[in-house]
Amino acid sequence: MVRPMYKTKLFRKEQLKFMLLNLVAFSFIFTIFDIIIFHEVQRTLFSKADHELEAFQDMITDQMLPRTEIPLREKGPNRNLSREGRQPNPNPRIIVLKWDEQGTIANENEIGTLLYENYFQTYKLDRKNLDVLTTTTIDDEYHFRTILFHNPTDESAVYTELLINIDAEYTIVDNFAELLWICSILFILLSITASYVLSKKMMKPIIHSWNKQAEFVENASHELRTPLTIVQNKLEALLVEPEEKIMNRFEHIALGLSETRRLSKLTTDLLTLARADSSETELMKQPIRIDDLIEEVCSPFMDIAESQDKSFSLALQSAATIEADEARLHQLLVILLDNALKYTAQQDEIQVKTYKEESKVMIEVSDTGIGIKPENTQHIFDRFYREDKARSRETGGTGLGLSIAQWIVDKHGGTISVSRNKPKGTTFKIKIPT
Ligand code: ADP
């Protein structure tokens, strides 16, 4: 089937939409993931420096030293006893700045002239981050974790600021951020490919069902048009001869009527399938003795077979009760029996069998009729498919019967298959779970 241009365009647009949506979703998830990982790595790396700063802050505030200088390391044999309750050694990584009210460093002698003149001469007091651990950069190059606080035990300064160099950690975080960027770009490139593949996969079933639906509507309109044209022609023919007796135009009327019946059957079948497609039809399941139902449905068909000089036999041995929709099973059997009668000739045989096989009920409807060509068996459940259109029309077929049969079997969780009957004819086998 040639797909019209506008449909291809429409599908492309939808596919692009799916692709963009996928891409946005992927990128969003990855960005969140990036942010969490980055912050976690940064937090872990900075936490050691932060602990050291906090311990130092505790040491110089809690111990209520009479003077607030950094406690001197103990000399002699007791120097390692700090863990046993003695005053801990001051952390050599930490720089202590004391700020006066004007925001100048009051202890420049203590921190050393070299350090002060090289780095802290231009360093400004930042009162905004009081009591908060932050990162600061000195000389645009050196990174420190820092905490500024009020030290009540120190009268020589208003604020005390502790700084600890984190250049090593910062380099790791920097490298990690770079790696994350590279990964993100790679990931976005990969997601573009993945989104394209996914959107193509997503569109496939949509295009398939769209095409099927379009084909169905096209076939349905075609099937409806033929009988309608015939009825219209016959009525017009009657209209041009109003004085003519009905008896003389009997053929026109009979044909018109048979086409109307055909139309009616066609619309009923179309409605059944349309409802099946939209999953509107729910089954009314109840326990059914399958052999009894089949016997009842077959009874009128046996009479018809007899009147057509065909033999009809039953071999019902399933003795099973299944949960099923009686009306739908009835419809299924009528479709198969109708076909069996339609595609057999005088002296042919029709047989209906039931039996159990591995906790499943098997229903077989076989005939010794014209059979189905092996190459066509795969198509006979397709909508509107008929092996011989002219013959099927003559017998009132619409090509929808077996599609409906398959839907009914599917709805009961079963399977339907077709095979060659020996020595000739066709066998339909239905398997329904009990
Ligand atoms: P139809 O209304 O044309 O019978 P179905 O869907 O019931 O439509 O069947 C589809 C086609 O399968 C038929 O046109 C016919 O060619 C083939 N078919 C179905 N049942 C039989 C049968 N018992 N013997 C031979 N051919 C059959």
mmCIF file with all atom_site columns, C-alpha atoms in Angstrom, residues 22-196:
data_model
loop_
_atom_site.group_PDB
_atom_site.id
_atom_site.type_symbol
_atom_site.label_atom_id
_atom_site.label_alt_id
_atom_site.label_comp_id
_atom_site.label_asym_id
_atom_site.label_entity_id
_atom_site.label_seq_id
_atom_site.pdbx_PDB_ins_code
_atom_site.Cartn_x
_atom_site.Cartn_y
_atom_site.Cartn_z
_atom_site.occupancy
_atom_site.B_iso_or_equiv
_atom_site.pdbx_formal_charge
_atom_site.auth_seq_id
_atom_site.auth_comp_id
_atom_site.auth_asym_id
_atom_site.auth_atom_id
_atom_site.pdbx_PDB_model_num
ATOM 1   C CA . ASN A 1 22  ? 12.818 11.437 25.203 1.00 0.00 ? 22  ASN A CA 1
ATOM 2   C CA . LEU A 1 23  ? 15.846 13.697 24.911 1.00 0.00 ? 23  LEU A CA 1
ATOM 3   C CA . VAL A 1 24  ? 14.453 16.196 27.406 1.00 0.00 ? 24  VAL A CA 1
ATOM 4   C CA . ALA A 1 25  ? 13.569 13.398 29.825 1.00 0.00 ? 25  ALA A CA 1
ATOM 5   C CA . PHE A 1 26  ? 17.036 11.805 29.516 1.00 0.00 ? 26  PHE A CA 1
ATOM 6   C CA . SER A 1 27  ? 18.815 15.141 29.915 1.00 0.00 ? 27  SER A CA 1
ATOM 7   C CA . PHE A 1 28  ? 16.697 16.124 32.896 1.00 0.00 ? 28  PHE A CA 1
ATOM 8   C CA . ILE A 1 29  ? 17.395 12.833 34.694 1.00 0.00 ? 29  ILE A CA 1
ATOM 9   C CA . PHE A 1 30  ? 21.093 13.064 33.924 1.00 0.00 ? 30  PHE A CA 1
ATOM 10  C CA . THR A 1 31  ? 21.360 16.693 35.074 1.00 0.00 ? 31  THR A CA 1
ATOM 11  C CA . ILE A 1 32  ? 19.752 15.824 38.411 1.00 0.00 ? 32  ILE A CA 1
ATOM 12  C CA . PHE A 1 33  ? 22.084 12.868 38.687 1.00 0.00 ? 33  PHE A CA 1
ATOM 13  C CA . ASP A 1 34  ? 25.094 15.122 37.882 1.00 0.00 ? 34  ASP A CA 1
ATOM 14  C CA . ILE A 1 35  ? 24.131 17.717 40.469 1.00 0.00 ? 35  ILE A CA 1
ATOM 15  C CA . ILE A 1 36  ? 23.631 15.117 43.214 1.00 0.00 ? 36  ILE A CA 1
ATOM 16  C CA . ILE A 1 37  ? 26.914 13.353 42.471 1.00 0.00 ? 37  ILE A CA 1
ATOM 17  C CA . PHE A 1 38  ? 28.867 16.610 42.207 1.00 0.00 ? 38  PHE A CA 1
ATOM 18  C CA . HIS A 1 39  ? 27.554 17.922 45.512 1.00 0.00 ? 39  HIS A CA 1
ATOM 19  C CA . GLU A 1 40  ? 28.105 14.621 47.251 1.00 0.00 ? 40  GLU A CA 1
ATOM 20  C CA . VAL A 1 41  ? 31.724 14.394 46.051 1.00 0.00 ? 41  VAL A CA 1
ATOM 21  C CA . GLN A 1 42  ? 32.371 18.021 46.997 1.00 0.00 ? 42  GLN A CA 1
ATOM 22  C CA . ARG A 1 43  ? 30.775 17.564 50.417 1.00 0.00 ? 43  ARG A CA 1
ATOM 23  C CA . THR A 1 44  ? 32.792 14.427 51.116 1.00 0.00 ? 44  THR A CA 1
ATOM 24  C CA . LEU A 1 45  ? 36.037 16.046 50.022 1.00 0.00 ? 45  LEU A CA 1
ATOM 25  C CA . PHE A 1 46  ? 35.465 19.233 52.017 1.00 0.00 ? 46  PHE A CA 1
ATOM 26  C CA . SER A 1 47  ? 34.133 17.466 55.081 1.00 0.00 ? 47  SER A CA 1
ATOM 27  C CA . LYS A 1 48  ? 37.577 16.626 56.458 1.00 0.00 ? 48  LYS A CA 1
ATOM 28  C CA . ALA A 1 49  ? 38.658 20.280 56.256 1.00 0.00 ? 49  ALA A CA 1
ATOM 29  C CA . ASP A 1 50  ? 35.345 21.347 57.800 1.00 0.00 ? 50  ASP A CA 1
ATOM 30  C CA . HIS A 1 51  ? 35.770 18.907 60.696 1.00 0.00 ? 51  HIS A CA 1
ATOM 31  C CA . GLU A 1 52  ? 39.250 20.231 61.331 1.00 0.00 ? 52  GLU A CA 1
ATOM 32  C CA . LEU A 1 53  ? 37.952 23.805 61.348 1.00 0.00 ? 53  LEU A CA 1
ATOM 33  C CA . GLU A 1 54  ? 35.122 22.933 63.727 1.00 0.00 ? 54  GLU A CA 1
ATOM 34  C CA . ALA A 1 55  ? 37.444 21.045 66.061 1.00 0.00 ? 55  ALA A CA 1
ATOM 35  C CA . PHE A 1 56  ? 39.793 24.004 66.097 1.00 0.00 ? 56  PHE A CA 1
ATOM 36  C CA . GLN A 1 57  ? 36.935 26.412 66.738 1.00 0.00 ? 57  GLN A CA 1
ATOM 37  C CA . ASP A 1 58  ? 35.751 24.249 69.649 1.00 0.00 ? 58  ASP A CA 1
ATOM 38  C CA . MET A 1 59  ? 39.230 24.119 71.001 1.00 0.00 ? 59  MET A CA 1
ATOM 39  C CA . ILE A 1 60  ? 39.719 27.864 71.154 1.00 0.00 ? 60  ILE A CA 1
ATOM 40  C CA . THR A 1 61  ? 36.214 28.753 72.287 1.00 0.00 ? 61  THR A CA 1
ATOM 41  C CA . ASP A 1 62  ? 35.183 25.911 74.652 1.00 0.00 ? 62  ASP A CA 1
ATOM 42  C CA . GLN A 1 63  ? 38.322 25.681 76.644 1.00 0.00 ? 63  GLN A CA 1
ATOM 43  C CA . MET A 1 64  ? 37.910 29.241 77.910 1.00 0.00 ? 64  MET A CA 1
ATOM 44  C CA . LEU A 1 65  ? 41.561 29.970 77.594 1.00 0.00 ? 65  LEU A CA 1
ATOM 45  C CA . PRO A 1 66  ? 42.509 33.000 79.622 1.00 0.00 ? 66  PRO A CA 1
ATOM 46  C CA . ARG A 1 67  ? 44.182 34.362 76.532 1.00 0.00 ? 67  ARG A CA 1
ATOM 47  C CA . THR A 1 68  ? 43.002 33.432 73.110 1.00 0.00 ? 68  THR A CA 1
ATOM 48  C CA . GLU A 1 69  ? 46.242 32.684 71.430 1.00 0.00 ? 69  GLU A CA 1
ATOM 49  C CA . ILE A 1 70  ? 46.544 29.354 69.815 1.00 0.00 ? 70  ILE A CA 1
ATOM 50  C CA . PRO A 1 71  ? 47.490 26.934 72.574 1.00 0.00 ? 71  PRO A CA 1
ATOM 51  C CA . LEU A 1 72  ? 51.111 26.013 72.494 1.00 0.00 ? 72  LEU A CA 1
ATOM 52  C CA . ARG A 1 73  ? 52.024 22.444 71.808 1.00 0.00 ? 73  ARG A CA 1
ATOM 53  C CA . GLU A 1 74  ? 53.196 20.689 74.897 1.00 0.00 ? 74  GLU A CA 1
ATOM 54  C CA . LYS A 1 75  ? 56.816 19.770 75.005 1.00 0.00 ? 75  LYS A CA 1
ATOM 55  C CA . GLY A 1 76  ? 58.470 16.810 76.637 1.00 0.00 ? 76  GLY A CA 1
ATOM 56  C CA . PRO A 1 77  ? 57.083 13.365 77.456 1.00 0.00 ? 77  PRO A CA 1
ATOM 57  C CA . ASN A 1 78  ? 53.439 14.512 77.614 1.00 0.00 ? 78  ASN A CA 1
ATOM 58  C CA . ARG A 1 79  ? 53.210 15.770 74.054 1.00 0.00 ? 79  ARG A CA 1
ATOM 59  C CA . ASN A 1 80  ? 51.308 12.721 72.791 1.00 0.00 ? 80  ASN A CA 1
ATOM 60  C CA . LEU A 1 81  ? 48.834 12.539 75.604 1.00 0.00 ? 81  LEU A CA 1
ATOM 61  C CA . SER A 1 82  ? 46.380 14.872 74.003 1.00 0.00 ? 82  SER A CA 1
ATOM 62  C CA . ARG A 1 83  ? 43.890 12.082 73.356 1.00 0.00 ? 83  ARG A CA 1
ATOM 63  C CA . GLU A 1 84  ? 43.802 11.160 76.997 1.00 0.00 ? 84  GLU A CA 1
ATOM 64  C CA . GLY A 1 85  ? 42.140 14.359 78.014 1.00 0.00 ? 85  GLY A CA 1
ATOM 65  C CA . ARG A 1 86  ? 45.015 16.719 77.704 1.00 0.00 ? 86  ARG A CA 1
ATOM 66  C CA . GLN A 1 87  ? 44.890 19.829 75.612 1.00 0.00 ? 87  GLN A CA 1
ATOM 67  C CA . PRO A 1 88  ? 45.123 18.820 71.914 1.00 0.00 ? 88  PRO A CA 1
ATOM 68  C CA . ASN A 1 89  ? 47.885 20.059 69.697 1.00 0.00 ? 89  ASN A CA 1
ATOM 69  C CA . PRO A 1 90  ? 46.987 23.004 67.476 1.00 0.00 ? 90  PRO A CA 1
ATOM 70  C CA . ASN A 1 91  ? 46.323 22.014 63.864 1.00 0.00 ? 91  ASN A CA 1
ATOM 71  C CA . PRO A 1 92  ? 49.285 23.258 61.796 1.00 0.00 ? 92  PRO A CA 1
ATOM 72  C CA . ARG A 1 93  ? 47.156 23.481 58.579 1.00 0.00 ? 93  ARG A CA 1
ATOM 73  C CA . ILE A 1 94  ? 44.916 26.151 60.068 1.00 0.00 ? 94  ILE A CA 1
ATOM 74  C CA . ILE A 1 95  ? 45.571 29.859 59.759 1.00 0.00 ? 95  ILE A CA 1
ATOM 75  C CA . VAL A 1 96  ? 43.916 32.014 62.437 1.00 0.00 ? 96  VAL A CA 1
ATOM 76  C CA . LEU A 1 97  ? 42.961 35.575 61.543 1.00 0.00 ? 97  LEU A CA 1
ATOM 77  C CA . LYS A 1 98  ? 41.739 38.024 64.143 1.00 0.00 ? 98  LYS A CA 1
ATOM 78  C CA . TRP A 1 99  ? 39.675 40.911 62.885 1.00 0.00 ? 99  TRP A CA 1
ATOM 79  C CA . ASP A 1 100 ? 39.065 44.158 64.729 1.00 0.00 ? 100 ASP A CA 1
ATOM 80  C CA . GLU A 1 101 ? 35.957 46.333 64.500 1.00 0.00 ? 101 GLU A CA 1
ATOM 81  C CA . GLN A 1 102 ? 37.323 48.226 61.472 1.00 0.00 ? 102 GLN A CA 1
ATOM 82  C CA . GLY A 1 103 ? 37.838 45.022 59.554 1.00 0.00 ? 103 GLY A CA 1
ATOM 83  C CA . THR A 1 104 ? 41.607 44.941 59.673 1.00 0.00 ? 104 THR A CA 1
ATOM 84  C CA . ILE A 1 105 ? 43.682 41.981 60.660 1.00 0.00 ? 105 ILE A CA 1
ATOM 85  C CA . ALA A 1 106 ? 44.841 42.441 64.237 1.00 0.00 ? 106 ALA A CA 1
ATOM 86  C CA . ASN A 1 107 ? 47.268 39.539 64.484 1.00 0.00 ? 107 ASN A CA 1
ATOM 87  C CA . GLU A 1 108 ? 49.418 40.050 61.395 1.00 0.00 ? 108 GLU A CA 1
ATOM 88  C CA . ASN A 1 109 ? 52.510 39.380 63.511 1.00 0.00 ? 109 ASN A CA 1
ATOM 89  C CA . GLU A 1 110 ? 51.200 36.040 64.672 1.00 0.00 ? 110 GLU A CA 1
ATOM 90  C CA . ILE A 1 111 ? 50.437 34.746 61.182 1.00 0.00 ? 111 ILE A CA 1
ATOM 91  C CA . GLY A 1 112 ? 53.856 35.769 59.931 1.00 0.00 ? 112 GLY A CA 1
ATOM 92  C CA . THR A 1 113 ? 54.923 38.704 57.820 1.00 0.00 ? 113 THR A CA 1
ATOM 93  C CA . LEU A 1 114 ? 55.585 36.624 54.748 1.00 0.00 ? 114 LEU A CA 1
ATOM 94  C CA . LEU A 1 115 ? 52.172 35.031 54.742 1.00 0.00 ? 115 LEU A CA 1
ATOM 95  C CA . TYR A 1 116 ? 50.462 38.304 55.618 1.00 0.00 ? 116 TYR A CA 1
ATOM 96  C CA . GLU A 1 117 ? 52.166 40.452 53.035 1.00 0.00 ? 117 GLU A CA 1
ATOM 97  C CA . ASN A 1 118 ? 51.879 37.920 50.250 1.00 0.00 ? 118 ASN A CA 1
ATOM 98  C CA . TYR A 1 119 ? 48.320 36.830 50.742 1.00 0.00 ? 119 TYR A CA 1
ATOM 99  C CA . PHE A 1 120 ? 46.268 38.546 53.393 1.00 0.00 ? 120 PHE A CA 1
ATOM 100 C CA . GLN A 1 121 ? 47.095 42.210 52.899 1.00 0.00 ? 121 GLN A CA 1
ATOM 101 C CA . THR A 1 122 ? 44.242 42.603 50.426 1.00 0.00 ? 122 THR A CA 1
ATOM 102 C CA . TYR A 1 123 ? 41.960 40.027 52.085 1.00 0.00 ? 123 TYR A CA 1
ATOM 103 C CA . LYS A 1 124 ? 38.694 41.579 53.296 1.00 0.00 ? 124 LYS A CA 1
ATOM 104 C CA . LEU A 1 125 ? 36.488 40.727 56.234 1.00 0.00 ? 125 LEU A CA 1
ATOM 105 C CA . ASP A 1 126 ? 33.167 39.234 55.059 1.00 0.00 ? 126 ASP A CA 1
ATOM 106 C CA . ARG A 1 127 ? 30.641 39.630 57.896 1.00 0.00 ? 127 ARG A CA 1
ATOM 107 C CA . LYS A 1 128 ? 27.843 38.028 55.819 1.00 0.00 ? 128 LYS A CA 1
ATOM 108 C CA . ASN A 1 129 ? 29.094 34.518 56.435 1.00 0.00 ? 129 ASN A CA 1
ATOM 109 C CA . LEU A 1 130 ? 29.281 34.679 60.204 1.00 0.00 ? 130 LEU A CA 1
ATOM 110 C CA . ASP A 1 131 ? 29.257 31.162 61.692 1.00 0.00 ? 131 ASP A CA 1
ATOM 111 C CA . VAL A 1 132 ? 28.916 29.535 58.306 1.00 0.00 ? 132 VAL A CA 1
ATOM 112 C CA . LEU A 1 133 ? 31.465 27.247 56.693 1.00 0.00 ? 133 LEU A CA 1
ATOM 113 C CA . THR A 1 134 ? 32.284 28.664 53.246 1.00 0.00 ? 134 THR A CA 1
ATOM 114 C CA . THR A 1 135 ? 34.885 28.448 50.534 1.00 0.00 ? 135 THR A CA 1
ATOM 115 C CA . THR A 1 136 ? 36.992 31.494 49.749 1.00 0.00 ? 136 THR A CA 1
ATOM 116 C CA . THR A 1 137 ? 39.658 32.194 47.132 1.00 0.00 ? 137 THR A CA 1
ATOM 117 C CA . ILE A 1 138 ? 42.754 34.212 47.865 1.00 0.00 ? 138 ILE A CA 1
ATOM 118 C CA . ASP A 1 139 ? 44.816 35.762 45.067 1.00 0.00 ? 139 ASP A CA 1
ATOM 119 C CA . ASP A 1 140 ? 42.412 34.126 42.590 1.00 0.00 ? 140 ASP A CA 1
ATOM 120 C CA . GLU A 1 141 ? 44.441 30.996 42.996 1.00 0.00 ? 141 GLU A CA 1
ATOM 121 C CA . TYR A 1 142 ? 44.419 29.566 46.492 1.00 0.00 ? 142 TYR A CA 1
ATOM 122 C CA . HIS A 1 143 ? 41.276 28.025 47.886 1.00 0.00 ? 143 HIS A CA 1
ATOM 123 C CA . PHE A 1 144 ? 40.385 27.857 51.554 1.00 0.00 ? 144 PHE A CA 1
ATOM 124 C CA . ARG A 1 145 ? 37.529 26.569 53.648 1.00 0.00 ? 145 ARG A CA 1
ATOM 125 C CA . THR A 1 146 ? 36.841 29.196 56.247 1.00 0.00 ? 146 THR A CA 1
ATOM 126 C CA . ILE A 1 147 ? 34.678 29.981 59.232 1.00 0.00 ? 147 ILE A CA 1
ATOM 127 C CA . LEU A 1 148 ? 34.197 33.395 60.826 1.00 0.00 ? 148 LEU A CA 1
ATOM 128 C CA . PHE A 1 149 ? 32.884 33.583 64.361 1.00 0.00 ? 149 PHE A CA 1
ATOM 129 C CA . HIS A 1 150 ? 32.653 35.669 67.482 1.00 0.00 ? 150 HIS A CA 1
ATOM 130 C CA . ASN A 1 151 ? 35.041 34.487 70.120 1.00 0.00 ? 151 ASN A CA 1
ATOM 131 C CA . PRO A 1 152 ? 33.761 35.627 73.537 1.00 0.00 ? 152 PRO A CA 1
ATOM 132 C CA . THR A 1 153 ? 36.939 34.487 75.249 1.00 0.00 ? 153 THR A CA 1
ATOM 133 C CA . ASP A 1 154 ? 39.087 36.765 73.125 1.00 0.00 ? 154 ASP A CA 1
ATOM 134 C CA . GLU A 1 155 ? 39.137 40.435 73.969 1.00 0.00 ? 155 GLU A CA 1
ATOM 135 C CA . SER A 1 156 ? 41.854 41.255 71.482 1.00 0.00 ? 156 SER A CA 1
ATOM 136 C CA . ALA A 1 157 ? 39.569 40.800 68.456 1.00 0.00 ? 157 ALA A CA 1
ATOM 137 C CA . VAL A 1 158 ? 35.921 41.129 67.464 1.00 0.00 ? 158 VAL A CA 1
ATOM 138 C CA . TYR A 1 159 ? 35.941 38.252 65.012 1.00 0.00 ? 159 TYR A CA 1
ATOM 139 C CA . THR A 1 160 ? 38.109 35.221 64.633 1.00 0.00 ? 160 THR A CA 1
ATOM 140 C CA . GLU A 1 161 ? 38.443 33.593 61.237 1.00 0.00 ? 161 GLU A CA 1
ATOM 141 C CA . LEU A 1 162 ? 39.904 30.132 60.677 1.00 0.00 ? 162 LEU A CA 1
ATOM 142 C CA . LEU A 1 163 ? 41.175 29.182 57.240 1.00 0.00 ? 163 LEU A CA 1
ATOM 143 C CA . ILE A 1 164 ? 42.366 25.854 55.940 1.00 0.00 ? 164 ILE A CA 1
ATOM 144 C CA . ASN A 1 165 ? 43.852 25.337 52.505 1.00 0.00 ? 165 ASN A CA 1
ATOM 145 C CA . ILE A 1 166 ? 41.875 22.981 50.276 1.00 0.00 ? 166 ILE A CA 1
ATOM 146 C CA . ASP A 1 167 ? 43.740 23.369 46.991 1.00 0.00 ? 167 ASP A CA 1
ATOM 147 C CA . ALA A 1 168 ? 44.274 19.615 46.722 1.00 0.00 ? 168 ALA A CA 1
ATOM 148 C CA . GLU A 1 169 ? 40.583 18.904 47.264 1.00 0.00 ? 169 GLU A CA 1
ATOM 149 C CA . TYR A 1 170 ? 39.655 21.739 44.937 1.00 0.00 ? 170 TYR A CA 1
ATOM 150 C CA . THR A 1 171 ? 41.772 20.288 42.142 1.00 0.00 ? 171 THR A CA 1
ATOM 151 C CA . ILE A 1 172 ? 40.029 16.945 42.585 1.00 0.00 ? 172 ILE A CA 1
ATOM 152 C CA . VAL A 1 173 ? 36.581 18.623 42.505 1.00 0.00 ? 173 VAL A CA 1
ATOM 153 C CA . ASP A 1 174 ? 37.646 20.647 39.458 1.00 0.00 ? 174 ASP A CA 1
ATOM 154 C CA . ASN A 1 175 ? 38.847 17.555 37.628 1.00 0.00 ? 175 ASN A CA 1
ATOM 155 C CA . PHE A 1 176 ? 35.715 15.722 38.621 1.00 0.00 ? 176 PHE A CA 1
ATOM 156 C CA . ALA A 1 177 ? 33.529 18.585 37.304 1.00 0.00 ? 177 ALA A CA 1
ATOM 157 C CA . GLU A 1 178 ? 35.445 18.440 34.026 1.00 0.00 ? 178 GLU A CA 1
ATOM 158 C CA . LEU A 1 179 ? 34.889 14.695 33.842 1.00 0.00 ? 179 LEU A CA 1
ATOM 159 C CA . LEU A 1 180 ? 31.193 15.205 34.532 1.00 0.00 ? 180 LEU A CA 1
ATOM 160 C CA . TRP A 1 181 ? 30.998 17.729 31.700 1.00 0.00 ? 181 TRP A CA 1
ATOM 161 C CA . ILE A 1 182 ? 32.658 15.351 29.271 1.00 0.00 ? 182 ILE A CA 1
ATOM 162 C CA . CYS A 1 183 ? 30.346 12.529 30.416 1.00 0.00 ? 183 CYS A CA 1
ATOM 163 C CA . SER A 1 184 ? 27.316 14.812 30.046 1.00 0.00 ? 184 SER A CA 1
ATOM 164 C CA . ILE A 1 185 ? 28.240 15.750 26.477 1.00 0.00 ? 185 ILE A CA 1
ATOM 165 C CA . LEU A 1 186 ? 28.856 12.098 25.633 1.00 0.00 ? 186 LEU A CA 1
ATOM 166 C CA . PHE A 1 187 ? 25.600 11.173 27.303 1.00 0.00 ? 187 PHE A CA 1
ATOM 167 C CA . ILE A 1 188 ? 23.658 13.806 25.369 1.00 0.00 ? 188 ILE A CA 1
ATOM 168 C CA . LEU A 1 189 ? 25.143 12.510 22.114 1.00 0.00 ? 189 LEU A CA 1
ATOM 169 C CA . LEU A 1 190 ? 24.215 8.983  23.154 1.00 0.00 ? 190 LEU A CA 1
ATOM 170 C CA . SER A 1 191 ? 20.728 10.087 24.195 1.00 0.00 ? 191 SER A CA 1
ATOM 171 C CA . ILE A 1 192 ? 20.170 11.678 20.790 1.00 0.00 ? 192 ILE A CA 1
ATOM 172 C CA . THR A 1 193 ? 20.888 8.307  19.196 1.00 0.00 ? 193 THR A CA 1
ATOM 173 C CA . ALA A 1 194 ? 18.873 6.432  21.835 1.00 0.00 ? 194 ALA A CA 1
ATOM 174 C CA . SER A 1 195 ? 15.970 8.887  21.493 1.00 0.00 ? 195 SER A CA 1
ATOM 175 C CA . TYR A 1 196 ? 15.993 8.453  17.734 1.00 0.00 ? 196 TYR A CA 1
#
